[in-house]
Amino acid sequence: MTLRNAMSVDVEDYFQVQAFAPVIARSAWDGFTPRVDANVGRILDRFAAAGVRATFFTLGWVAERHPKMVRRIVADGHELASHGYGHALVHTLDAEDFRADVRRARQILEDIGGVAVTGYRAPTFSLGARTPWAFGVLEEEGYRYSSSTYPIRHDLYGEPDAPRFPYRPEGTALVELPLTTFPLGGRNFPLAGGGYFRLLPYQLFRAGLTRLNQRERRPGIFYFHPWEIDPGQPHIRDASRVARFRHYLNLAAMPGRLDRLLRDFAWDRIDAVFAEIIATPAPARLAEAAV
Ligand SMILES: [Zn+2]
C-alpha cells in the first residue's frame, strides 16, 4: 500500500506572520482587510478536486471572525485543529498564559466547528526544549498531539538536535509529531514546506519526500499558509528585506507546485496518518494502569 503523508495548513492571515510582527502590532490586525477566508476557500476547492483530506491548524482569532470558513473545513471532511488564539510565541508566555491561549482557541474552534479538537501547532514552531512545561499543559487542556517542533537550524525557530520522528515528551501521554526533515552530511534539511518549498526546485523536494517514504518508511508532514497561494495580497513595505524576500518569493508558482505535490503523493489528515501512535497509551500510563 502507498504510504500516506500528512497535509496541513496553518490558518492565519498575511498580516499575522511572525516575520511582520516587528512592524504590525497585534492591536492593528482588525484594521486589515481579511483575505484568509477567500484563500482557504481556494485551498478547499483544490483539496476537493484532488480528493485530499488535510489538517487545518486554525487561529482562534481567525475562527471567531470567519465561522463559515471553519464550518466548511469540517463539512469537507478535514481535521479542525488549533494554532492557538493570538499567535503569541510559546516561549514568550508563562505556563498560565499559554494555558489560557490554547484553552480559548480550542473552545472557540469546538463551539464553531461542532467537532472535538485534539491537535495543536505552536505559532512559528516556538515550542520545545525551552518550554518543557508546554506539553503537559496541552495534555491537561484536552489535546492529544502537537505538531510544533522543527529539528532544523533557522534564525527564527528550530532545534537542530530535537527528534526527527514522533515521540512522547517525558511524563505526558501527548505525542509530538515533528515537521519533516531530510538528513544529509550530519545536518537536517527542511522538507516540510513553507518558504523552503517555494525556494527549492520542486524536483528536489519530490526526491526528498520519496526517499523518506521509500527508504525510511516514514510519512512526511507538509504545511503551508493560505497567504502563500495569494500573489495579490497587499505588500507590507515597512518589513525588513529578509522578511519580504521570504514572504513574497515565488508566490505565483505556489498553486501549480501545490497541485503537483497533491498529485505526486498520497495525503491525509494528521489524525488519520498518525492514528495508531496518537491512540496508543504512553508506557508510563500503562504502568500506572497495571498497578
Ligand atoms: Zn502561524
Tab-separated table of C-alpha atoms and ligand atoms in Angstrom:
chain	number	residue	atom	x	y	z
A	1	MET	CA	0.000	0.000	0.000
A	2	THR	CA	1.183	3.513	-0.747
A	3	LEU	CA	2.349	5.347	2.310
A	4	ARG	CA	0.155	8.337	3.089
A	5	ASN	CA	1.750	11.642	4.040
A	6	ALA	CA	0.107	14.246	6.250
A	7	MET	CA	-1.066	17.530	4.702
A	8	SER	CA	-1.566	20.571	6.922
A	9	VAL	CA	-2.457	24.245	6.618
A	10	ASP	CA	-1.665	26.909	9.242
A	11	VAL	CA	-4.737	29.122	9.014
A	12	GLU	CA	-3.704	32.731	9.626
A	13	ASP	CA	-3.860	35.907	7.564
A	14	TYR	CA	-0.953	37.554	5.727
A	15	PHE	CA	-0.593	40.343	8.317
A	16	GLN	CA	-0.240	37.898	11.247
A	17	VAL	CA	3.002	36.168	10.268
A	18	GLN	CA	5.899	36.303	12.705
A	19	ALA	CA	8.262	37.993	10.236
A	20	PHE	CA	5.961	41.037	10.118
A	21	ALA	CA	5.427	41.228	13.893
A	22	PRO	CA	8.072	43.979	14.318
A	23	VAL	CA	6.075	46.325	12.053
A	24	ILE	CA	2.463	45.195	12.623
A	25	ALA	CA	1.158	45.378	16.197
A	26	ARG	CA	-1.495	42.858	17.225
A	27	SER	CA	-3.797	45.749	18.031
A	28	ALA	CA	-3.649	46.737	14.332
A	29	TRP	CA	-4.892	43.368	12.980
A	30	ASP	CA	-8.535	44.412	12.815
A	31	GLY	CA	-7.565	47.317	10.555
A	32	PHE	CA	-6.502	44.997	7.702
A	33	THR	CA	-8.921	43.670	5.106
A	34	PRO	CA	-9.032	39.898	5.649
A	35	ARG	CA	-8.058	37.566	2.807
A	36	VAL	CA	-7.794	34.325	4.774
A	37	ASP	CA	-11.371	33.149	4.177
A	38	ALA	CA	-11.147	33.540	0.384
A	39	ASN	CA	-7.729	31.857	0.339
A	40	VAL	CA	-8.911	28.944	2.475
A	41	GLY	CA	-11.872	28.631	0.106
A	42	ARG	CA	-9.454	28.212	-2.816
A	43	ILE	CA	-7.438	25.649	-0.881
A	44	LEU	CA	-10.591	23.674	-0.041
A	45	ASP	CA	-11.537	23.678	-3.751
A	46	ARG	CA	-8.071	22.346	-4.681
A	47	PHE	CA	-8.180	19.671	-1.990
A	48	ALA	CA	-11.670	18.613	-3.095
A	49	ALA	CA	-10.555	18.385	-6.729
A	50	ALA	CA	-7.546	16.258	-5.728
A	51	GLY	CA	-9.519	14.118	-3.252
A	52	VAL	CA	-7.165	15.139	-0.430
A	53	ARG	CA	-8.056	15.450	3.252
A	54	ALA	CA	-5.876	17.643	5.472
A	55	THR	CA	-5.478	19.172	8.932
A	56	PHE	CA	-6.231	22.893	9.356
A	57	PHE	CA	-4.409	24.409	12.354
A	58	THR	CA	-6.596	27.461	12.812
A	59	LEU	CA	-6.036	30.569	14.936
A	60	GLY	CA	-8.856	31.221	17.407
A	61	TRP	CA	-8.700	34.905	16.403
A	62	VAL	CA	-9.364	33.976	12.773
A	63	ALA	CA	-12.066	31.397	13.583
A	64	GLU	CA	-14.090	33.957	15.569
A	65	ARG	CA	-14.180	36.254	12.548
A	66	HIS	CA	-14.789	33.564	9.903
A	67	PRO	CA	-17.114	30.920	11.375
A	68	LYS	CA	-18.466	29.938	7.942
A	69	MET	CA	-14.946	29.116	6.778
A	70	VAL	CA	-14.443	26.914	9.872
A	71	ARG	CA	-17.690	25.059	9.233
A	72	ARG	CA	-16.747	24.410	5.603
A	73	ILE	CA	-13.372	22.956	6.692
A	74	VAL	CA	-15.287	20.470	8.866
A	75	ALA	CA	-18.044	19.804	6.307
A	76	ASP	CA	-15.431	18.975	3.658
A	77	GLY	CA	-14.053	16.170	5.844
A	78	HIS	CA	-10.874	17.847	7.076
A	79	GLU	CA	-9.456	17.845	10.595
A	80	LEU	CA	-10.032	21.067	12.532
A	81	ALA	CA	-7.066	21.710	14.846
A	82	SER	CA	-5.667	24.582	16.900
A	83	HIS	CA	-2.924	27.105	16.117
A	84	GLY	CA	-3.563	28.851	19.456
A	85	TYR	CA	-5.646	32.015	19.836
A	86	GLY	CA	-3.464	35.012	19.079
A	87	HIS	CA	-0.222	33.686	17.521
A	88	ALA	CA	1.880	34.562	20.590
A	89	LEU	CA	5.193	32.667	20.618
A	90	VAL	CA	5.053	29.962	23.275
A	91	HIS	CA	8.480	30.771	24.713
A	92	THR	CA	7.365	34.353	25.392
A	93	LEU	CA	4.460	33.139	27.571
A	94	ASP	CA	4.414	31.629	31.037
A	95	ALA	CA	2.523	28.382	31.638
A	96	GLU	CA	-0.688	30.100	32.760
A	97	ASP	CA	-0.850	32.493	29.799
A	98	PHE	CA	-0.134	29.579	27.462
A	99	ARG	CA	-2.922	27.577	29.096
A	100	ALA	CA	-5.356	30.464	28.640
A	101	ASP	CA	-4.376	30.807	24.954
A	102	VAL	CA	-4.739	27.136	23.999
A	103	ARG	CA	-7.917	26.741	26.072
A	104	ARG	CA	-9.568	29.761	24.464
A	105	ALA	CA	-8.615	28.597	20.952
A	106	ARG	CA	-9.888	25.061	21.497
A	107	GLN	CA	-13.181	26.282	22.947
A	108	ILE	CA	-13.832	28.657	20.037
A	109	LEU	CA	-12.962	26.023	17.432
A	110	GLU	CA	-15.081	23.308	19.055
A	111	ASP	CA	-18.048	25.667	19.502
A	112	ILE	CA	-17.982	26.769	15.869
A	113	GLY	CA	-16.897	23.504	14.255
A	114	GLY	CA	-19.014	21.175	16.403
A	115	VAL	CA	-16.193	18.615	16.494
A	116	ALA	CA	-13.539	17.618	19.035
A	117	VAL	CA	-10.234	19.461	18.567
A	118	THR	CA	-7.259	17.372	19.667
A	119	GLY	CA	-4.324	18.675	17.580
A	120	TYR	CA	-2.136	21.722	18.211
A	121	ARG	CA	0.599	23.511	16.284
A	122	ALA	CA	2.599	26.219	18.033
A	123	PRO	CA	2.993	29.556	16.238
A	124	THR	CA	6.350	29.664	14.425
A	125	PHE	CA	7.364	26.278	15.928
A	126	SER	CA	8.011	28.097	19.222
A	127	LEU	CA	7.578	25.048	21.472
A	128	GLY	CA	10.285	22.590	22.543
A	129	ALA	CA	13.303	22.345	24.827
A	130	ARG	CA	12.867	25.948	26.004
A	131	THR	CA	9.267	25.233	27.053
A	132	PRO	CA	9.321	21.750	28.664
A	133	TRP	CA	6.150	22.630	30.632
A	134	ALA	CA	4.094	23.249	27.495
A	135	PHE	CA	3.438	19.610	26.559
A	136	GLY	CA	1.875	18.880	29.967
A	137	VAL	CA	-0.345	21.957	29.685
A	138	LEU	CA	-1.567	20.850	26.237
A	139	GLU	CA	-2.403	17.406	27.577
A	140	GLU	CA	-4.303	18.855	30.553
A	141	GLU	CA	-6.256	21.088	28.169
A	142	GLY	CA	-7.520	18.119	26.164
A	143	TYR	CA	-5.060	17.993	23.303
A	144	ARG	CA	-3.790	14.577	22.200
A	145	TYR	CA	-0.970	15.594	19.878
A	146	SER	CA	1.202	18.521	18.954
A	147	SER	CA	2.999	19.102	15.644
A	148	SER	CA	5.125	22.014	16.755
A	149	THR	CA	8.815	21.194	16.516
A	150	TYR	CA	11.088	21.563	13.517
A	151	PRO	CA	14.521	19.950	14.017
A	152	ILE	CA	16.469	22.315	11.738
A	153	ARG	CA	18.716	25.352	12.039
A	154	HIS	CA	16.854	28.608	11.331
A	155	ASP	CA	17.164	32.120	12.724
A	156	LEU	CA	13.518	32.364	13.826
A	157	TYR	CA	12.848	28.808	15.017
A	158	GLY	CA	14.123	25.239	15.058
A	159	GLU	CA	16.010	22.867	17.342
A	160	PRO	CA	18.534	21.022	15.196
A	161	ASP	CA	19.050	18.242	17.755
A	162	ALA	CA	15.385	17.525	18.518
A	163	PRO	CA	13.951	14.126	17.437
A	164	ARG	CA	13.029	13.809	13.744
A	165	PHE	CA	10.182	11.368	14.266
A	166	PRO	CA	7.115	11.111	16.569
A	167	TYR	CA	7.841	10.809	20.288
A	168	ARG	CA	6.165	11.253	23.652
A	169	PRO	CA	7.593	14.147	25.676
A	170	GLU	CA	8.583	12.773	29.078
A	171	GLY	CA	5.849	12.469	31.660
A	172	THR	CA	2.962	13.055	29.263
A	173	ALA	CA	0.574	10.988	27.175
A	174	LEU	CA	0.817	13.608	24.437
A	175	VAL	CA	2.522	12.806	21.126
A	176	GLU	CA	4.803	15.284	19.400
A	177	LEU	CA	4.879	14.942	15.600
A	178	PRO	CA	7.907	16.897	14.314
A	179	LEU	CA	7.877	18.591	10.926
A	180	THR	CA	9.669	16.590	8.260
A	181	THR	CA	13.403	16.875	7.659
A	182	PHE	CA	15.988	15.295	5.397
A	183	PRO	CA	19.306	14.220	6.978
A	184	LEU	CA	22.385	14.945	4.874
A	185	GLY	CA	26.004	15.207	5.955
A	186	GLY	CA	25.175	15.286	9.685
A	187	ARG	CA	22.608	18.057	9.282
A	188	ASN	CA	18.838	18.113	8.947
A	189	PHE	CA	17.393	19.956	5.991
A	190	PRO	CA	13.783	21.183	5.930
A	191	LEU	CA	11.370	19.018	3.959
A	192	ALA	CA	8.042	20.205	5.301
A	193	GLY	CA	7.070	23.206	3.215
A	194	GLY	CA	6.743	26.872	3.995
A	195	GLY	CA	9.270	29.169	2.340
A	196	TYR	CA	11.638	26.316	1.501
A	197	PHE	CA	9.028	24.723	-0.710
A	198	ARG	CA	8.867	27.935	-2.734
A	199	LEU	CA	12.654	28.394	-2.720
A	200	LEU	CA	13.893	24.930	-3.742
A	201	PRO	CA	13.264	23.318	-7.147
A	202	TYR	CA	10.186	21.098	-6.968
A	203	GLN	CA	12.096	18.030	-8.256
A	204	LEU	CA	14.496	18.208	-5.322
A	205	PHE	CA	11.623	18.404	-2.879
A	206	ARG	CA	9.862	15.476	-4.508
A	207	ALA	CA	13.050	13.372	-4.412
A	208	GLY	CA	13.497	14.096	-0.694
A	209	LEU	CA	9.950	13.115	0.204
A	210	THR	CA	10.158	9.995	-1.974
A	211	ARG	CA	13.325	8.930	-0.154
A	212	LEU	CA	11.690	9.486	3.233
A	213	ASN	CA	8.710	7.321	2.215
A	214	GLN	CA	10.703	4.569	0.500
A	215	ARG	CA	13.955	4.284	2.452
A	216	GLU	CA	12.977	5.458	5.918
A	217	ARG	CA	9.420	4.103	5.516
A	218	ARG	CA	8.053	7.183	7.259
A	219	PRO	CA	5.186	9.522	6.410
A	220	GLY	CA	6.086	13.179	5.986
A	221	ILE	CA	4.218	16.185	7.373
A	222	PHE	CA	3.784	19.076	4.933
A	223	TYR	CA	2.495	22.546	5.836
A	224	PHE	CA	1.723	25.825	4.125
A	225	HIS	CA	-0.222	29.021	4.762
A	226	PRO	CA	-3.287	30.419	2.956
A	227	TRP	CA	-1.377	33.624	2.041
A	228	GLU	CA	1.193	31.519	0.141
A	229	ILE	CA	-1.276	30.918	-2.689
A	230	ASP	CA	-2.246	34.615	-2.852
A	231	PRO	CA	0.079	36.700	-5.072
A	232	GLY	CA	-2.478	39.549	-4.997
A	233	GLN	CA	-2.090	40.256	-1.257
A	234	PRO	CA	-1.091	43.815	-0.244
A	235	HIS	CA	2.658	44.180	0.275
A	236	ILE	CA	3.962	45.152	3.716
A	237	ARG	CA	6.568	47.695	2.672
A	238	ASP	CA	7.936	48.525	6.144
A	239	ALA	CA	9.057	44.947	6.806
A	240	SER	CA	12.742	44.006	6.661
A	241	ARG	CA	14.296	42.921	3.346
A	242	VAL	CA	14.767	39.364	4.625
A	243	ALA	CA	11.149	39.170	5.770
A	244	ARG	CA	9.894	40.487	2.430
A	245	PHE	CA	12.129	38.131	0.434
A	246	ARG	CA	10.853	35.102	2.348
A	247	HIS	CA	7.232	36.132	2.282
A	248	TYR	CA	6.837	37.119	-1.366
A	249	LEU	CA	9.232	34.622	-3.006
A	250	ASN	CA	7.657	32.579	-5.831
A	251	LEU	CA	4.082	33.094	-4.638
A	252	ALA	CA	2.810	32.915	-8.215
A	253	ALA	CA	4.381	29.463	-8.693
A	254	MET	CA	2.903	28.068	-5.488
A	255	PRO	CA	-0.569	26.953	-6.686
A	256	GLY	CA	0.946	24.952	-9.564
A	257	ARG	CA	3.547	23.344	-7.327
A	258	LEU	CA	0.962	22.505	-4.744
A	259	ASP	CA	-1.205	20.776	-7.344
A	260	ARG	CA	1.791	18.662	-8.422
A	261	LEU	CA	2.530	17.757	-4.823
A	262	LEU	CA	-1.093	16.728	-4.279
A	263	ARG	CA	-0.908	14.532	-7.383
A	264	ASP	CA	2.545	13.009	-6.810
A	265	PHE	CA	1.907	11.683	-3.266
A	266	ALA	CA	-0.951	10.241	-1.208
A	267	TRP	CA	-2.174	12.631	1.514
A	268	ASP	CA	-4.459	12.540	4.541
A	269	ARG	CA	-5.259	14.372	7.789
A	270	ILE	CA	-2.677	14.195	10.569
A	271	ASP	CA	-5.040	12.418	12.977
A	272	ALA	CA	-5.589	9.704	10.332
A	273	VAL	CA	-1.953	9.247	9.241
A	274	PHE	CA	-0.743	9.014	12.853
A	275	ALA	CA	-3.893	7.459	14.343
A	276	GLU	CA	-2.075	4.478	15.785
A	277	ILE	CA	0.640	6.336	17.660
A	278	ILE	CA	-1.804	9.008	18.880
A	279	ALA	CA	-4.151	6.329	20.252
A	280	THR	CA	-1.526	4.163	21.962
A	281	PRO	CA	-1.296	4.996	25.675
A	282	ALA	CA	2.120	6.135	26.907
A	283	PRO	CA	4.224	3.445	28.633
A	284	ALA	CA	4.055	5.343	31.955
A	285	ARG	CA	0.260	5.325	31.786
A	286	LEU	CA	0.221	1.600	31.073
A	287	ALA	CA	2.396	1.002	34.129
A	288	GLU	CA	0.065	3.094	36.287
A	289	ALA	CA	-2.941	1.175	34.992
A	290	ALA	CA	-1.267	-2.145	35.830
A	291	VAL	CA	-0.777	-1.059	39.460
B	1	ZN	ZN	1.476	30.576	12.289
